[in-house]
XYZ file of C-alpha atoms in Angstrom:
643
model
C 43.562 164.713 71.241
C 47.077 165.955 70.294
C 47.713 169.708 69.935
C 50.094 172.055 68.149
C 52.382 174.326 70.217
C 52.893 176.854 67.363
C 51.812 180.320 68.483
C 49.189 181.794 66.041
C 48.276 184.698 67.945
C 48.567 186.665 71.194
C 45.528 188.390 72.556
C 46.363 191.184 74.962
C 42.806 192.063 76.071
C 39.281 190.655 76.533
C 36.788 193.131 75.550
C 39.562 195.814 76.416
C 39.416 195.035 80.102
C 41.399 191.874 80.928
C 45.119 191.875 80.106
C 45.866 188.114 79.457
C 48.519 186.453 77.402
C 46.822 183.519 75.583
C 47.614 181.149 72.666
C 45.639 179.667 69.919
C 46.572 176.065 68.906
C 46.205 173.753 65.980
C 46.653 170.018 66.241
C 49.864 168.978 67.882
C 52.609 167.921 65.567
C 53.741 164.334 65.927
C 56.322 163.878 68.856
C 55.520 167.054 70.843
C 52.701 165.544 72.956
C 54.799 165.591 76.148
C 54.723 169.339 76.212
C 51.034 169.267 76.869
C 51.181 166.572 79.464
C 50.535 167.245 83.208
C 52.915 166.255 86.012
C 52.341 163.026 87.684
C 51.289 164.423 90.986
C 48.787 166.951 89.574
C 45.785 164.943 90.476
C 46.663 165.457 94.238
C 47.627 169.008 94.100
C 44.981 169.869 91.415
C 42.377 167.236 91.949
C 39.678 169.041 89.909
C 41.772 169.623 86.723
C 40.957 166.698 84.759
C 37.231 166.995 85.553
C 37.337 170.645 84.406
C 39.121 169.615 81.122
C 36.320 167.096 80.542
C 33.676 169.887 81.008
C 35.472 172.154 78.757
C 35.328 169.532 75.929
C 31.571 169.607 75.933
C 30.986 173.319 76.937
C 33.715 175.445 75.437
C 31.375 176.639 72.722
C 28.547 177.615 75.145
C 30.035 181.091 75.640
C 32.058 183.137 73.122
C 34.344 184.295 75.912
C 36.283 181.008 75.865
C 37.320 181.459 72.313
C 38.076 185.144 72.835
C 40.522 183.913 75.487
C 42.223 181.469 73.188
C 40.300 178.290 73.656
C 40.019 176.421 70.337
C 38.905 173.005 71.205
C 42.309 171.373 71.808
C 43.308 169.935 75.110
C 46.275 172.232 75.381
C 44.104 175.299 74.968
C 41.840 173.851 77.688
C 44.739 173.390 80.184
C 46.225 176.770 79.381
C 43.018 178.409 80.045
C 42.276 176.310 83.124
C 45.739 177.127 84.547
C 46.165 180.871 83.690
C 42.643 182.115 83.954
C 40.819 179.896 86.394
C 43.705 178.261 88.336
C 42.251 174.758 88.267
C 45.254 173.099 86.615
C 49.031 173.515 86.962
C 50.857 175.836 84.462
C 52.949 174.173 81.799
C 56.644 174.675 82.572
C 57.027 176.574 79.265
C 54.306 178.962 80.431
C 55.608 179.852 83.876
C 56.869 183.209 82.709
C 53.396 184.397 81.438
C 52.663 187.455 83.642
C 49.616 187.510 85.863
C 47.232 190.347 86.379
C 48.524 193.075 88.649
C 45.207 194.864 89.235
C 46.160 196.243 92.543
C 49.330 197.955 91.325
C 47.833 201.390 90.497
C 45.470 201.588 93.661
C 45.686 204.342 96.157
C 47.226 203.640 99.406
C 44.791 202.449 102.217
C 44.805 205.298 104.783
C 43.121 205.450 108.236
C 40.083 207.954 107.753
C 39.877 210.986 109.957
C 36.198 210.499 110.901
C 33.185 208.292 110.517
C 31.254 210.816 108.251
C 31.713 208.871 105.048
C 30.692 205.602 106.679
C 27.462 207.171 108.056
C 26.573 208.208 104.553
C 27.099 204.704 103.384
C 24.676 203.458 106.096
C 21.800 205.539 105.195
C 18.447 203.780 105.589
C 16.701 203.598 102.208
C 13.221 202.309 103.611
C 10.993 202.349 106.656
C 12.538 199.172 108.069
C 15.789 201.214 108.843
C 18.111 198.173 108.445
C 21.192 200.252 109.575
C 19.752 202.335 112.616
C 21.157 200.049 115.280
C 24.388 199.592 113.370
C 24.912 203.343 112.968
C 24.246 203.858 116.811
C 26.730 201.318 117.849
C 29.480 202.762 115.561
C 28.789 206.303 116.809
C 28.867 205.099 120.436
C 32.385 203.565 120.401
C 33.991 205.410 117.419
C 36.444 207.311 119.537
C 37.870 203.899 120.798
C 37.833 202.537 117.336
C 39.773 205.411 115.949
C 42.319 205.471 118.780
C 42.734 201.752 118.389
C 43.573 202.188 114.707
C 46.101 204.795 115.632
C 47.740 202.531 118.282
C 47.867 199.476 115.974
C 49.549 201.634 113.350
C 52.202 202.759 115.809
C 52.910 199.076 116.868
C 52.826 197.456 113.377
C 52.772 199.889 110.568
C 49.604 199.855 108.496
C 51.427 201.810 105.780
C 52.160 200.522 102.216
C 48.867 198.676 101.943
C 46.741 199.079 98.668
C 43.041 200.129 99.044
C 40.748 197.306 98.122
C 37.263 197.572 96.758
C 34.912 195.647 99.054
C 31.333 194.785 98.460
C 29.370 194.042 101.574
C 25.851 192.536 101.052
C 24.051 191.698 104.421
C 21.427 189.059 103.342
C 20.201 188.690 107.002
C 18.850 192.251 106.898
C 17.010 191.905 103.624
C 13.234 191.736 103.581
C 13.356 188.496 101.822
C 15.337 186.786 104.641
C 12.311 187.098 107.109
C 14.626 187.499 110.210
C 13.577 191.168 111.059
C 16.720 191.691 113.096
C 16.614 195.406 112.580
C 12.887 195.760 113.244
C 13.214 193.944 116.644
C 16.487 195.370 117.774
C 14.817 197.482 120.390
C 12.182 194.878 121.431
C 14.474 192.292 122.800
C 15.357 190.795 119.530
C 18.774 188.999 118.810
C 21.568 191.621 118.445
C 24.560 189.243 117.711
C 24.322 189.542 113.930
C 23.797 193.297 113.990
C 26.717 193.719 116.472
C 29.072 191.509 114.291
C 28.300 193.334 111.043
C 28.674 196.710 112.714
C 32.194 195.769 113.827
C 33.255 194.118 110.541
C 32.063 197.283 108.568
C 33.877 199.526 110.987
C 37.157 197.554 110.791
C 37.143 197.466 106.960
C 36.303 201.248 106.802
C 39.018 202.178 109.426
C 41.504 200.097 107.576
C 41.131 202.445 104.646
C 39.314 200.441 102.155
C 36.540 201.499 99.642
C 33.185 199.952 100.729
C 29.971 199.439 98.946
C 27.274 198.352 101.374
C 23.818 196.884 100.594
C 21.029 195.088 102.444
C 18.421 194.978 99.694
C 18.153 192.313 96.969
C 17.111 194.932 94.265
C 20.095 197.169 95.220
C 22.495 194.212 95.027
C 21.123 193.392 91.528
C 21.743 196.989 90.393
C 25.299 196.901 91.761
C 26.006 193.612 89.996
C 24.385 194.712 86.741
C 27.216 197.336 86.394
C 29.893 194.765 86.816
C 31.402 193.884 83.427
C 30.980 190.267 82.354
C 29.285 189.390 85.757
C 27.162 186.596 84.158
C 29.549 185.242 81.480
C 30.778 181.715 82.132
C 34.559 182.492 81.748
C 36.007 183.025 85.287
C 37.909 186.236 84.465
C 38.314 188.337 87.564
C 40.721 191.096 86.452
C 37.813 193.032 84.957
C 35.767 192.900 88.123
C 35.575 196.191 90.063
C 35.609 194.169 93.401
C 38.469 192.559 95.371
C 36.614 191.084 98.300
C 32.894 190.250 99.053
C 31.600 190.036 102.556
C 28.223 188.328 102.880
C 26.330 185.801 104.967
C 24.706 182.445 103.900
C 21.400 184.280 103.010
C 23.370 186.882 101.046
C 25.321 184.227 99.296
C 22.210 182.462 98.034
C 20.816 185.801 96.810
C 24.077 186.493 95.097
C 24.145 183.088 93.347
C 20.592 183.636 92.052
C 21.702 186.775 90.188
C 25.122 185.897 88.668
C 24.042 182.349 87.718
C 26.785 180.738 85.539
C 29.157 183.617 86.278
C 29.357 182.655 89.991
C 32.565 180.788 89.593
C 34.606 183.994 89.034
C 33.307 185.508 92.343
C 33.602 182.290 94.546
C 37.115 182.826 95.613
C 36.428 186.525 96.551
C 33.804 185.558 99.167
C 34.096 185.927 102.868
C 30.993 184.429 104.412
C 29.884 185.484 107.885
C 28.781 182.255 109.509
C 27.851 182.437 113.172
C 28.040 178.802 114.157
C 30.585 177.434 111.572
C 30.612 175.146 108.634
C 32.534 171.887 108.708
C 34.240 170.475 105.543
C 31.953 167.456 105.461
C 28.878 169.655 105.221
C 30.441 172.194 102.840
C 31.612 169.631 100.307
C 28.517 168.993 97.989
C 29.320 165.582 96.889
C 30.555 164.365 100.137
C 27.540 165.770 101.928
C 25.137 164.051 99.501
C 27.071 160.753 99.710
C 26.916 160.660 103.574
C 23.501 162.162 103.955
C 24.652 165.472 105.535
C 22.309 167.675 103.653
C 21.499 170.941 105.378
C 19.923 174.221 104.410
C 23.160 176.015 105.026
C 25.764 173.653 103.786
C 27.048 172.384 100.346
C 28.369 175.801 99.366
C 31.683 174.169 97.990
C 33.908 176.945 99.322
C 37.343 176.661 100.885
C 36.313 176.129 104.523
C 38.541 179.065 105.749
C 36.221 181.380 103.617
C 33.537 180.911 106.375
C 34.161 183.632 109.033
C 32.842 182.756 112.568
C 31.766 184.772 115.578
C 33.858 182.551 117.925
C 36.673 180.157 117.205
C 34.420 177.112 116.884
C 36.396 175.183 114.418
C 39.883 175.809 113.049
C 38.684 174.775 109.655
C 36.990 178.214 109.367
C 38.472 181.679 109.950
C 37.683 183.433 113.221
C 36.771 187.026 112.599
C 34.899 187.697 115.909
C 33.504 191.024 117.028
C 34.302 193.789 119.584
C 33.040 193.696 123.172
C 31.776 197.093 124.248
C 33.453 198.274 127.511
C 32.418 201.139 129.877
C 35.864 202.860 129.518
C 34.470 205.708 127.473
C 31.298 206.259 129.564
C 32.480 208.688 132.277
C 29.146 208.519 134.341
C 29.876 204.662 135.089
C 32.894 205.739 137.153
C 30.582 206.579 140.030
C 28.675 203.253 139.931
C 29.110 201.238 143.158
C 29.081 197.424 142.816
C 26.670 195.558 144.971
C 28.062 192.351 146.390
C 24.691 190.642 146.520
C 23.338 191.650 142.994
C 22.883 189.211 140.141
C 21.711 189.996 136.709
C 20.041 187.334 134.547
C 21.000 186.816 130.909
C 17.562 186.265 129.342
C 15.731 188.906 127.260
C 12.890 186.572 126.344
C 10.468 184.797 128.739
C 10.855 181.549 126.807
C 14.451 181.394 128.099
C 13.229 181.351 131.681
C 10.958 178.320 131.231
C 11.755 175.430 133.681
C 14.484 177.459 135.499
C 12.571 178.295 138.761
C 14.565 175.793 140.883
C 17.911 177.060 139.530
C 16.851 180.670 140.171
C 15.508 179.891 143.696
C 19.117 178.627 144.561
C 20.722 181.699 143.233
C 18.255 183.856 145.158
C 19.545 182.245 148.378
C 22.749 184.108 147.700
C 21.836 187.230 145.483
C 19.154 189.669 144.753
C 18.221 188.860 141.054
C 17.627 191.439 138.416
C 16.708 190.996 134.730
C 16.059 192.953 131.443
C 13.580 190.898 129.782
C 10.898 192.178 127.167
C 7.468 191.976 128.748
C 5.547 193.824 125.981
C 2.667 191.657 124.467
C 3.357 188.751 126.799
C 0.385 186.863 128.368
C 0.087 186.913 132.142
C 0.381 183.171 132.461
C 3.646 183.304 130.587
C 5.025 185.774 132.956
C 4.541 183.252 135.739
C 7.834 181.612 134.390
C 9.539 184.490 136.142
C 9.710 184.309 139.941
C 8.084 187.127 141.837
C 11.324 188.148 143.547
C 12.992 189.021 140.154
C 13.428 192.730 139.632
C 12.918 193.502 135.839
C 14.151 196.762 134.182
C 12.802 195.994 130.862
C 14.700 196.533 127.570
C 17.531 199.034 128.271
C 19.875 201.083 126.135
C 23.532 199.926 125.874
C 24.649 202.480 128.459
C 21.997 201.639 130.824
C 22.996 197.943 130.597
C 26.624 198.769 131.127
C 25.484 200.620 134.318
C 23.424 197.526 135.517
C 26.441 195.214 134.701
C 28.871 197.510 136.783
C 26.413 197.263 139.781
C 26.167 193.390 139.712
C 28.618 190.804 140.838
C 27.334 187.927 138.848
C 25.832 187.553 135.408
C 23.666 184.503 135.216
C 23.323 182.236 132.181
C 20.067 180.298 131.622
C 21.461 177.892 129.020
C 20.173 180.011 125.975
C 21.069 181.880 123.798
C 24.138 179.926 122.781
C 27.485 181.888 122.411
C 26.180 185.384 122.446
C 28.304 188.568 123.068
C 26.634 189.379 126.283
C 28.701 187.218 128.609
C 31.899 188.810 127.372
C 30.384 192.166 127.935
C 29.635 191.188 131.448
C 33.135 189.962 132.091
C 34.609 193.017 130.631
C 32.364 195.093 133.112
C 33.770 193.144 136.145
C 30.944 190.475 136.512
C 31.437 186.736 137.104
C 29.631 184.753 134.557
C 27.724 181.659 135.696
C 27.933 179.438 132.558
C 25.519 176.409 132.439
C 27.234 173.166 131.514
C 25.518 170.715 129.228
C 25.613 167.010 129.953
C 25.428 165.350 127.442
C 26.735 168.202 125.147
C 24.192 169.822 122.821
C 24.587 168.735 119.118
C 22.479 168.643 115.904
C 21.559 165.105 116.893
C 19.808 165.922 120.337
C 19.042 169.702 120.186
C 16.487 171.256 117.965
C 18.380 174.609 117.762
C 21.393 172.868 116.038
C 19.378 170.687 113.691
C 20.193 171.576 110.104
C 23.243 173.589 110.918
C 26.277 172.323 108.982
C 28.287 171.195 111.986
C 28.633 168.111 114.247
C 30.162 170.239 117.003
C 29.466 169.193 120.549
C 28.478 172.265 122.517
C 29.504 171.642 126.186
C 28.072 174.801 127.673
C 26.135 177.882 126.926
C 29.288 179.714 126.241
C 32.160 177.326 125.140
C 34.591 180.156 124.473
C 34.258 181.470 128.080
C 34.603 177.991 129.391
C 37.674 177.000 127.355
C 39.539 180.256 127.097
C 38.636 182.322 130.075
C 38.028 180.080 133.227
C 37.782 181.039 136.815
C 37.629 183.391 138.613
C 35.871 185.196 135.712
C 33.789 182.235 134.512
C 32.314 179.261 136.474
C 30.955 176.453 134.275
C 28.437 174.534 136.367
C 25.901 171.704 135.853
C 22.829 173.726 137.038
C 20.869 170.455 137.564
C 23.431 169.424 140.175
C 22.222 171.456 143.039
C 25.175 170.889 145.342
C 27.704 171.838 142.632
C 25.673 174.968 141.904
C 25.649 175.930 145.639
C 29.363 175.371 145.885
C 30.068 177.694 142.958
C 27.723 180.309 144.311
C 29.384 180.320 147.800
C 32.798 180.588 146.100
C 31.639 183.512 143.917
C 30.024 185.152 146.917
C 33.252 184.852 149.057
C 35.774 185.789 146.324
C 37.113 189.261 146.177
C 35.849 191.493 143.295
C 37.471 190.560 140.020
C 38.926 193.190 137.866
C 37.194 193.696 134.438
C 38.738 191.327 131.843
C 38.691 191.303 128.033
C 40.830 189.015 125.699
C 42.703 191.193 123.306
C 40.949 189.576 120.306
C 37.654 191.142 121.376
C 39.020 194.631 121.618
C 38.972 197.073 118.800
C 42.572 196.888 118.189
C 42.680 193.221 118.370
C 39.859 192.941 115.787
C 41.541 195.494 113.457
C 44.831 193.549 113.621
C 43.029 190.282 112.741
C 41.003 191.570 109.960
C 43.949 193.478 108.421
C 45.954 190.277 108.427
C 43.158 188.365 106.676
C 42.705 191.020 104.116
C 46.358 191.388 103.335
C 47.339 187.579 103.485
C 44.447 185.342 102.714
C 44.188 184.550 98.946
C 41.657 181.999 98.033
C 41.914 182.593 94.250
C 45.252 180.845 94.062
C 45.174 177.088 93.535
C 46.635 175.326 95.420
C 45.852 177.850 98.237
C 49.082 179.033 99.754
C 49.262 179.331 103.569
C 50.492 182.664 105.116
C 51.395 180.831 108.300
C 55.231 180.148 108.215
C 56.488 176.680 108.605
C 58.333 177.574 111.868
C 54.985 178.264 113.501
C 53.873 174.767 112.970
C 54.399 171.346 114.463
C 53.368 168.008 112.815
C 51.761 165.772 115.463
C 50.473 162.236 114.930
C 47.230 161.865 117.005
C 46.059 158.884 119.106
C 43.533 156.785 117.313
C 40.074 158.120 116.967
C 41.099 161.772 117.953
C 40.640 164.762 115.823
C 43.371 167.174 114.914
C 41.379 169.839 116.535
C 41.525 167.983 119.914
C 45.153 166.839 119.672
C 46.406 170.360 118.870
C 44.343 171.960 121.636
C 45.617 169.471 124.183
C 49.163 170.519 123.333
C 48.263 174.274 123.754
C 48.279 174.714 119.903
C 45.478 175.114 117.177
C 44.941 173.019 114.133
C 46.236 174.880 110.951
C 44.233 173.537 107.940
C 46.343 175.493 105.356
C 49.220 173.316 106.268
C 47.581 169.950 105.572
C 49.038 170.015 102.007
C 52.487 170.047 103.616
C 51.966 166.965 105.723
C 50.059 165.049 103.076
C 52.978 162.919 101.901
C 55.354 160.034 102.860
C 58.414 162.424 102.925
C 56.953 164.339 105.810
C 56.354 161.028 107.770
C 59.979 159.921 106.916
C 61.280 163.083 108.537
C 59.351 162.053 111.672
C 60.942 158.484 111.586
C 57.587 157.012 110.528
C 57.531 154.303 107.930
C 54.357 153.431 105.957
C 54.003 149.705 105.419
C 51.720 150.683 102.452
C 50.685 154.046 100.866
C 47.306 154.909 99.272
C 45.202 157.890 98.388
C 41.562 158.440 99.229
C 39.144 161.316 99.748
C 37.651 161.642 103.373
C 37.685 164.037 106.241
C 40.084 161.956 108.447
C 42.967 161.901 105.874
C 45.940 162.143 105.911
C 46.256 159.480 108.598
C 48.132 156.320 109.663
C 46.313 153.166 110.327
C 46.965 152.078 113.908
C 47.122 148.320 113.162
C 48.319 147.932 109.463
C 50.592 150.953 109.378
C 48.950 151.865 106.014
C 49.325 155.647 105.259
C 46.316 157.205 103.628
C 46.868 160.561 101.998
C 44.104 163.086 101.018
C 43.072 163.225 97.263
C 40.664 166.162 97.766
C 41.952 169.384 99.419
C 38.391 170.479 100.064
C 37.963 167.607 102.543
C 41.119 168.461 104.622
C 39.465 168.724 108.186
C 40.642 169.544 111.632
C 37.626 167.966 113.179
C 37.412 164.674 111.209
C 38.236 161.527 113.082
C 37.722 157.764 112.794
C 38.600 154.951 115.154
C 41.667 153.002 113.930
C 43.045 156.071 112.173
C 45.811 158.257 113.668
C 45.477 161.708 112.102
C 48.568 163.480 110.835
C 48.087 166.937 112.203
C 49.530 170.438 111.444
C 49.352 172.228 114.774
C 50.331 175.906 115.037
C 51.126 178.246 117.920
C 49.026 181.410 118.519
C 49.433 184.723 120.287
C 47.716 184.516 123.681
C 44.547 186.465 123.424
C 44.632 186.340 119.608
C 43.870 182.777 118.594
C 43.668 183.563 114.795
C 47.178 184.860 114.572
C 50.435 182.808 114.996
C 53.389 184.219 116.828
C 55.380 184.542 113.524
C 52.469 185.961 111.550
C 52.660 189.643 112.581
């Protein structure tokens, strides 16, 4: 339908909260239709625009907020709304000067706090489950190092001039409804990885000077959101929201969606989802996952893949936020601990982890005295038989006692589970050698129960892939524990080698995490469409992969890392011409292995759906066109030019 460009009114506010310049329209006068037309390439840069316009045609009267913002049923008003309020469509050239909201302009400066008192008040337990007890203890234990690291980072790269952000943190995994009971079992041998990571994320955000609201209760979340103006209205107006960023996990995300309902769209780009094992684009994309039968409990969130924040750098499609490895530097009593050349400590807090490992442990016992810290409470005597009688068990220990035991031991022994926990890095940082079980074949969602239902096809090659890939010998020995000769060779080598110095990658230090989190907060913006990359062009090389190889692999083999935010810059013929590559034919399609060049026909296929840009996608016959960036050694998430 044609539409009139005559300005009938300008609305400066929406319910006195949102400052937006909008137009009302009548039917377009004959001959002026071109002013409401979209550029030819919009379907690639804004692939959802036309679909959103179609939705608006049938639903713009469903909520009065649309008419309050200037929508009058004409196509022009739809496109202006979708380009200036929701960012789904490109702005018309004659609307480029319309100012956008500057809601951070009048904020206070973000300043490093003097102490942790205000943070401790935020982490007050509101019920008998005491969800924050372990988190508080960890923060207090290493606060002096956190504070000094913030001061050191500020001296190296000034943290001044940043605006204070309002950040909502909802820890769904700690809610009663989650059923996980992480807090309740923390002192009984329960998993600590999630608690540890949340502790460090919260501390980083607080130390960087931002204003935090923290909840781990569904009812408390509802009370908070009920005070948000227009939280449930369908119009995706964000300038009225009293929050800039939302940190949660997959459980919390589902709880969040249940409350805001149709209003979810306005919050989606503010989300940062803590996701331990990663979410690949093929599982994240709702329609793609359905079409390819990749349905999982945790997938189909339809977020930009970099909004998922991982514990380790599993896939470059997500963001690596990490955690902090506690070191014994600030525990003076540990300076007197003497390392024993013949002592090994086993990584296994539950007896189930020891099952079927007797032959493996017998061989280790040929070289080392074996100690452990498993939880024996409430365990049947027949189950305890999984642990050989020569193992000296200390039971569940405090963090300080564990550090002492690590400082005494020469080797930290993996049993193959749990996957990718923080403990091996803590052991390496205490001067232990980590014996890392290799998996052959690799563990995947196809052959391992633990990974079934997780939104990734990643092949896990060992108990701790990060230690295997990024640390190596002499700190890490990755060994097939079923190959007895290979195992004995590795143990002899460890026994004979001189004591290794404690080692900790910078990215797992307090300062490294603060640097990384600050860069993400200041430079990542998922509310702008198309999403702009903060990684400069000079940090990125374009590489054409061999057939059937993923961009993750081809970049890694060059000492680089795939940079998904730069796929938009290589998704065109012009980029290939610069590389002296001619396409015999060009076409566009939506799948996880585009853009690519067909090995035999020379056909170039470019991506139509930015949500399917994937570093891990591959297909035989297709040569991926890969944006590969450099990174700072010991800080994988940050390019050399990004500081």
